[in-house]
XYZ file of C-alpha atoms in Angstrom:
374
model
C 82.873 89.278 83.266
C 85.910 91.489 83.636
C 88.839 91.204 81.248
C 91.704 89.776 83.368
C 94.243 91.680 81.267
C 92.877 95.028 82.417
C 92.724 94.680 86.174
C 93.731 92.438 89.060
C 91.449 90.652 91.521
C 92.266 90.740 95.221
C 90.660 89.921 98.565
C 88.046 92.639 98.212
C 87.497 92.471 94.456
C 86.877 88.909 93.283
C 86.862 88.141 89.581
C 84.323 85.941 87.846
C 85.688 83.035 85.854
C 84.338 79.893 84.251
C 84.507 77.847 87.456
C 83.091 80.546 89.727
C 84.793 83.533 91.320
C 88.448 83.785 92.243
C 90.259 85.879 94.810
C 93.957 86.672 94.926
C 96.061 86.619 98.087
C 99.365 88.521 98.214
C 101.584 87.020 100.937
C 104.242 89.321 102.374
C 107.929 88.589 101.758
C 107.044 85.719 99.385
C 106.326 83.326 102.229
C 103.518 81.924 104.318
C 103.583 80.333 107.740
C 102.188 76.885 108.429
C 99.211 78.503 110.155
C 98.551 80.721 107.143
C 98.844 77.746 104.796
C 96.274 75.838 106.821
C 93.934 78.839 106.720
C 94.337 79.033 102.949
C 93.678 75.315 102.663
C 90.549 75.588 104.801
C 89.199 78.608 102.939
C 89.911 77.078 99.528
C 88.176 73.825 100.428
C 85.269 75.325 102.354
C 84.400 78.379 100.282
C 85.827 77.426 96.869
C 86.439 74.367 94.736
C 89.683 73.532 96.535
C 91.984 74.679 93.720
C 94.830 77.078 94.488
C 97.126 78.665 91.909
C 100.561 80.207 92.346
C 100.821 83.158 89.974
C 103.750 84.676 88.077
C 103.951 87.320 90.819
C 104.232 84.785 93.630
C 100.637 85.384 94.710
C 97.986 82.762 95.417
C 94.591 82.497 93.734
C 91.670 80.616 95.258
C 89.157 79.421 92.673
C 85.529 78.349 92.520
C 84.071 80.770 95.063
C 80.727 82.570 94.872
C 80.032 86.253 95.597
C 78.775 85.190 99.038
C 81.640 82.864 99.931
C 84.259 85.333 98.709
C 82.889 87.876 101.194
C 83.006 85.276 103.951
C 86.529 84.176 102.999
C 88.145 87.628 103.135
C 87.831 88.174 106.926
C 89.397 84.796 107.665
C 92.327 85.514 105.363
C 92.797 88.976 106.823
C 92.750 87.565 110.359
C 95.574 85.233 109.303
C 97.697 88.198 108.203
C 97.273 87.510 104.505
C 96.206 90.968 103.435
C 95.702 94.607 104.344
C 92.270 95.445 105.790
C 92.198 98.677 103.766
C 90.930 97.800 100.257
C 92.880 100.625 98.600
C 96.158 99.611 100.238
C 95.538 95.966 99.419
C 94.975 96.831 95.773
C 98.343 98.629 95.564
C 100.397 95.867 97.184
C 102.084 94.757 93.971
C 105.590 93.949 95.139
C 107.364 90.812 93.900
C 110.312 89.732 96.031
C 112.827 86.999 95.343
C 112.595 84.041 97.714
C 115.032 83.513 100.580
C 116.315 87.071 100.549
C 119.286 87.914 102.804
C 118.727 90.199 105.819
C 119.455 93.313 103.749
C 116.603 92.454 101.394
C 114.195 91.580 104.193
C 115.005 94.868 105.952
C 114.218 96.837 102.802
C 111.088 94.891 101.823
C 108.978 96.090 104.752
C 109.469 99.849 104.260
C 109.194 99.515 100.470
C 105.955 97.523 100.702
C 104.497 100.027 103.181
C 105.404 102.974 100.956
C 103.840 101.326 97.913
C 100.631 100.553 99.792
C 100.395 104.160 101.017
C 101.035 105.852 97.657
C 97.525 106.770 96.527
C 98.856 108.243 93.259
C 99.748 104.690 92.156
C 96.030 104.282 91.442
C 96.621 106.382 88.326
C 99.122 103.899 86.880
C 98.084 100.745 84.985
C 96.474 98.277 87.439
C 99.112 95.626 86.785
C 102.069 97.964 87.289
C 104.373 96.165 89.700
C 107.533 96.641 91.755
C 110.208 94.004 92.266
C 112.892 93.493 94.913
C 115.686 91.097 94.033
C 118.456 89.881 96.326
C 120.089 86.608 97.277
C 120.489 83.222 95.628
C 117.268 83.354 93.604
C 117.298 86.701 91.768
C 114.421 88.026 89.721
C 114.838 88.508 85.990
C 114.998 92.088 84.736
C 111.571 91.787 83.105
C 109.676 90.420 86.095
C 108.639 93.842 87.343
C 108.058 97.254 85.845
C 110.332 98.867 88.439
C 113.013 96.529 89.741
C 115.216 97.115 92.782
C 118.185 94.757 92.549
C 121.016 94.211 95.038
C 124.298 95.323 93.501
C 127.495 95.246 95.493
C 126.895 97.062 98.770
C 123.948 99.003 97.342
C 120.964 98.744 95.054
C 120.255 99.349 91.377
C 116.836 100.738 90.497
C 115.647 100.241 86.925
C 112.487 101.283 85.093
C 112.392 100.829 81.355
C 115.696 102.178 80.064
C 116.353 104.308 83.143
C 118.501 103.328 86.114
C 119.658 104.805 89.410
C 121.926 103.691 92.216
C 120.966 103.881 95.885
C 122.171 102.678 99.261
C 120.443 101.277 102.316
C 117.131 102.802 103.358
C 117.583 105.572 100.783
C 116.048 103.213 98.190
C 112.371 103.773 98.987
C 112.153 107.455 98.037
C 113.963 107.121 94.704
C 111.934 104.021 93.791
C 108.639 105.812 94.318
C 109.929 108.898 92.519
C 110.925 106.849 89.473
C 107.504 105.248 89.309
C 105.767 108.602 89.651
C 107.925 110.538 87.224
C 108.376 107.957 84.498
C 105.516 105.449 84.402
C 106.886 103.232 81.643
C 104.868 100.804 79.565
C 104.378 97.521 81.393
C 107.113 94.980 80.697
C 105.532 91.930 82.293
C 104.735 90.559 78.829
C 108.205 89.017 78.825
C 108.031 87.242 82.198
C 109.738 83.845 82.129
C 107.716 80.824 83.247
C 110.522 79.089 85.088
C 113.867 80.115 86.528
C 116.744 77.951 85.268
C 117.117 74.826 87.392
C 115.327 76.200 90.411
C 113.648 72.855 91.091
C 115.635 70.453 93.269
C 118.055 70.569 96.199
C 120.043 73.764 96.853
C 122.721 72.923 99.429
C 123.949 76.506 99.708
C 120.510 77.600 100.880
C 119.602 74.326 102.625
C 116.433 74.456 100.558
C 114.454 72.004 98.470
C 112.401 73.488 95.649
C 109.443 71.738 94.052
C 107.371 72.886 91.121
C 103.601 72.932 90.817
C 102.294 71.578 87.499
C 100.890 74.651 85.729
C 101.200 76.501 89.042
C 98.276 74.616 90.580
C 97.710 72.493 93.667
C 94.692 71.580 95.745
C 93.792 72.438 99.324
C 94.811 69.026 100.666
C 98.227 69.194 99.001
C 98.876 72.656 100.445
C 98.105 71.382 103.945
C 100.381 68.374 103.391
C 103.239 70.559 102.121
C 102.839 72.904 105.102
C 103.175 69.950 107.463
C 106.442 69.017 105.751
C 107.766 72.565 106.196
C 106.910 72.418 109.888
C 108.400 68.968 110.414
C 111.554 69.251 108.308
C 112.142 72.933 107.568
C 111.955 76.422 108.977
C 108.156 76.373 109.335
C 107.611 78.505 106.239
C 106.614 77.890 102.656
C 108.685 80.181 100.447
C 106.865 81.171 97.266
C 108.465 81.997 93.934
C 107.236 83.721 90.768
C 108.248 80.594 88.811
C 105.348 78.266 89.686
C 107.419 76.684 92.450
C 107.788 76.658 96.232
C 110.774 76.176 98.521
C 111.118 74.496 101.893
C 114.209 75.927 103.557
C 116.242 74.997 106.622
C 116.176 71.279 105.897
C 118.823 68.631 106.486
C 120.037 66.407 103.670
C 118.645 63.392 105.511
C 115.136 64.769 104.952
C 115.449 64.942 101.149
C 114.300 61.345 100.478
C 111.350 61.929 102.791
C 110.409 65.108 100.941
C 110.706 63.444 97.549
C 108.431 60.641 98.626
C 105.872 62.946 100.243
C 105.836 65.344 97.287
C 105.181 62.627 94.719
C 103.204 63.978 91.765
C 104.703 67.456 91.957
C 107.685 68.612 89.894
C 110.838 67.408 91.649
C 113.492 67.333 88.928
C 114.905 70.271 86.932
C 114.546 68.297 83.687
C 110.847 67.510 84.198
C 109.238 68.383 80.836
C 106.302 70.001 82.615
C 108.631 72.888 83.396
C 108.725 73.673 79.691
C 104.995 74.348 79.511
C 102.737 77.241 80.440
C 99.033 76.507 80.200
C 95.973 78.399 81.380
C 93.035 76.670 83.024
C 91.205 76.644 79.684
C 87.565 75.687 79.283
C 87.574 73.938 82.674
C 87.634 77.246 84.521
C 87.436 80.135 82.054
C 84.534 81.353 79.984
C 86.905 82.384 77.196
C 88.658 79.033 77.066
C 87.795 76.929 74.036
C 89.805 73.830 74.961
C 91.022 71.947 78.041
C 94.453 73.521 77.794
C 96.170 71.781 80.709
C 94.959 68.301 79.805
C 96.117 68.843 76.237
C 99.463 70.218 77.433
C 100.105 66.958 79.262
C 98.920 65.029 76.207
C 101.420 66.664 73.863
C 104.230 66.005 76.335
C 103.258 62.331 76.451
C 103.397 62.360 72.641
C 107.002 63.536 72.821
C 106.577 67.199 71.872
C 109.490 69.246 73.187
C 110.641 72.834 72.692
C 112.631 75.408 74.626
C 109.294 76.819 75.808
C 105.728 75.729 75.122
C 102.577 77.759 75.666
C 99.160 76.098 75.443
C 96.490 78.793 75.523
C 92.762 78.251 75.813
C 92.120 81.262 73.579
C 93.956 83.998 71.706
C 94.406 86.215 74.805
C 97.400 84.202 76.027
C 96.949 84.992 79.725
C 99.194 82.198 81.035
C 102.217 83.427 79.068
C 101.723 86.822 77.413
C 105.225 86.755 75.963
C 106.570 84.779 73.015
C 107.283 81.059 73.294
C 109.185 78.734 71.006
C 105.947 76.845 70.449
C 102.519 78.370 71.086
C 99.262 76.453 70.676
C 96.129 78.572 70.568
C 92.813 76.884 71.336
C 90.221 77.216 68.595
C 87.394 74.805 69.467
C 86.461 71.330 70.635
C 85.708 69.057 67.701
C 84.838 65.369 67.901
C 85.792 65.454 71.572
C 89.251 66.853 70.887
C 90.736 70.280 71.313
C 91.837 71.933 68.093
C 94.695 74.403 67.970
C 96.440 76.953 65.832
C 100.215 76.531 65.806
C 102.511 79.555 66.277
C 106.298 79.349 66.158
C 108.448 81.767 68.186
C 105.536 84.038 68.944
C 102.575 84.938 71.107
C 99.053 83.597 71.193
C 97.769 86.475 69.086
C 100.393 86.122 66.352
C 99.875 84.678 62.884
C 99.630 80.891 62.931
C 101.541 78.535 60.651
C 98.714 75.982 60.749
C 95.334 75.602 62.409
C 92.677 73.019 63.203
C 95.269 70.622 64.696
C 94.574 68.142 67.498
C 97.321 66.881 69.831
C 98.335 63.967 67.623
C 98.531 66.194 64.557
C 100.579 68.742 66.497
C 103.065 66.028 67.480
C 103.348 64.972 63.841
C 103.785 68.546 62.694
C 106.521 69.204 65.251
C 108.191 65.904 64.398
C 108.256 66.768 60.695
C 109.704 70.222 61.329
C 112.417 68.720 63.526
C 113.387 66.105 60.908
C 116.667 67.274 59.330
C 115.835 65.365 56.156
């Protein structure tokens, strides 16, 4: 099994996991049409286990496939416009864009994406090296891409590590590629945030309603249902974000109650405690996972555990949130039917733990004691 920290799966290179094989789809411009969503739903349910994940890069992962079904799935996804038929170009298409970009961002995204896909020398950089394009009401954070192109005034600011350049209009593409080629900085995606502040909910300025996916996951049936809502009440697109959330844009305020009712079970309020938590799929779908991380994440929330950020990791690799969190729980083993965890404060999954061998109830007690001012 390949180490997911060292490479990235795609349409042509599936990755084996505990629940089968997974493939990653990279939609262009952080959006999918209703037709594409229905294709994804069909492929996920027919060739996989029906589970779909929205990643920190705004990509979609289909889980539970086999080597045979992954080969059969790729042509259908390509026919729907969800990938590049050239495996090398598809592998390089690592461009995160902020959702609902203004026309200036959309106009730049196409040429930038094409240039990235064509740059064969990018194969020499770390596989997870990524570009970002940020413009509009939902900007990317500085650490969400190795090389970030951000709208600034009537131009663009290009940043890579501690280096920055200014550019205007279509003159961005050349400098961006030059920066990546000349100064391939150490990856910075370890600090990616799990959730943008208050992105979930109604955004009147953008006529958009944003809903979160618990742990970035939904099933094939839910994706088809959400696509139907976008067609009926919105602009016919599902806008993806790198914050485990989707947007339906172009809606009227009268449709908000309908959306809230139809999206029941997803994250609809900005103060939903599930937004505080990152959790990998754990032992349910990963051979390295020692505990059912997502089930236990929900359990500790029900027990009243709260922190500025919470990371529940199935093992010490910390794939779901490689950066530090206020509270990190690292799966150790199942014992007496319960997951046991090491507790890390203000750190990463691989950092030194303050305590270990804790189940969910013991974690809640430990957090409660540490929060007691007495």
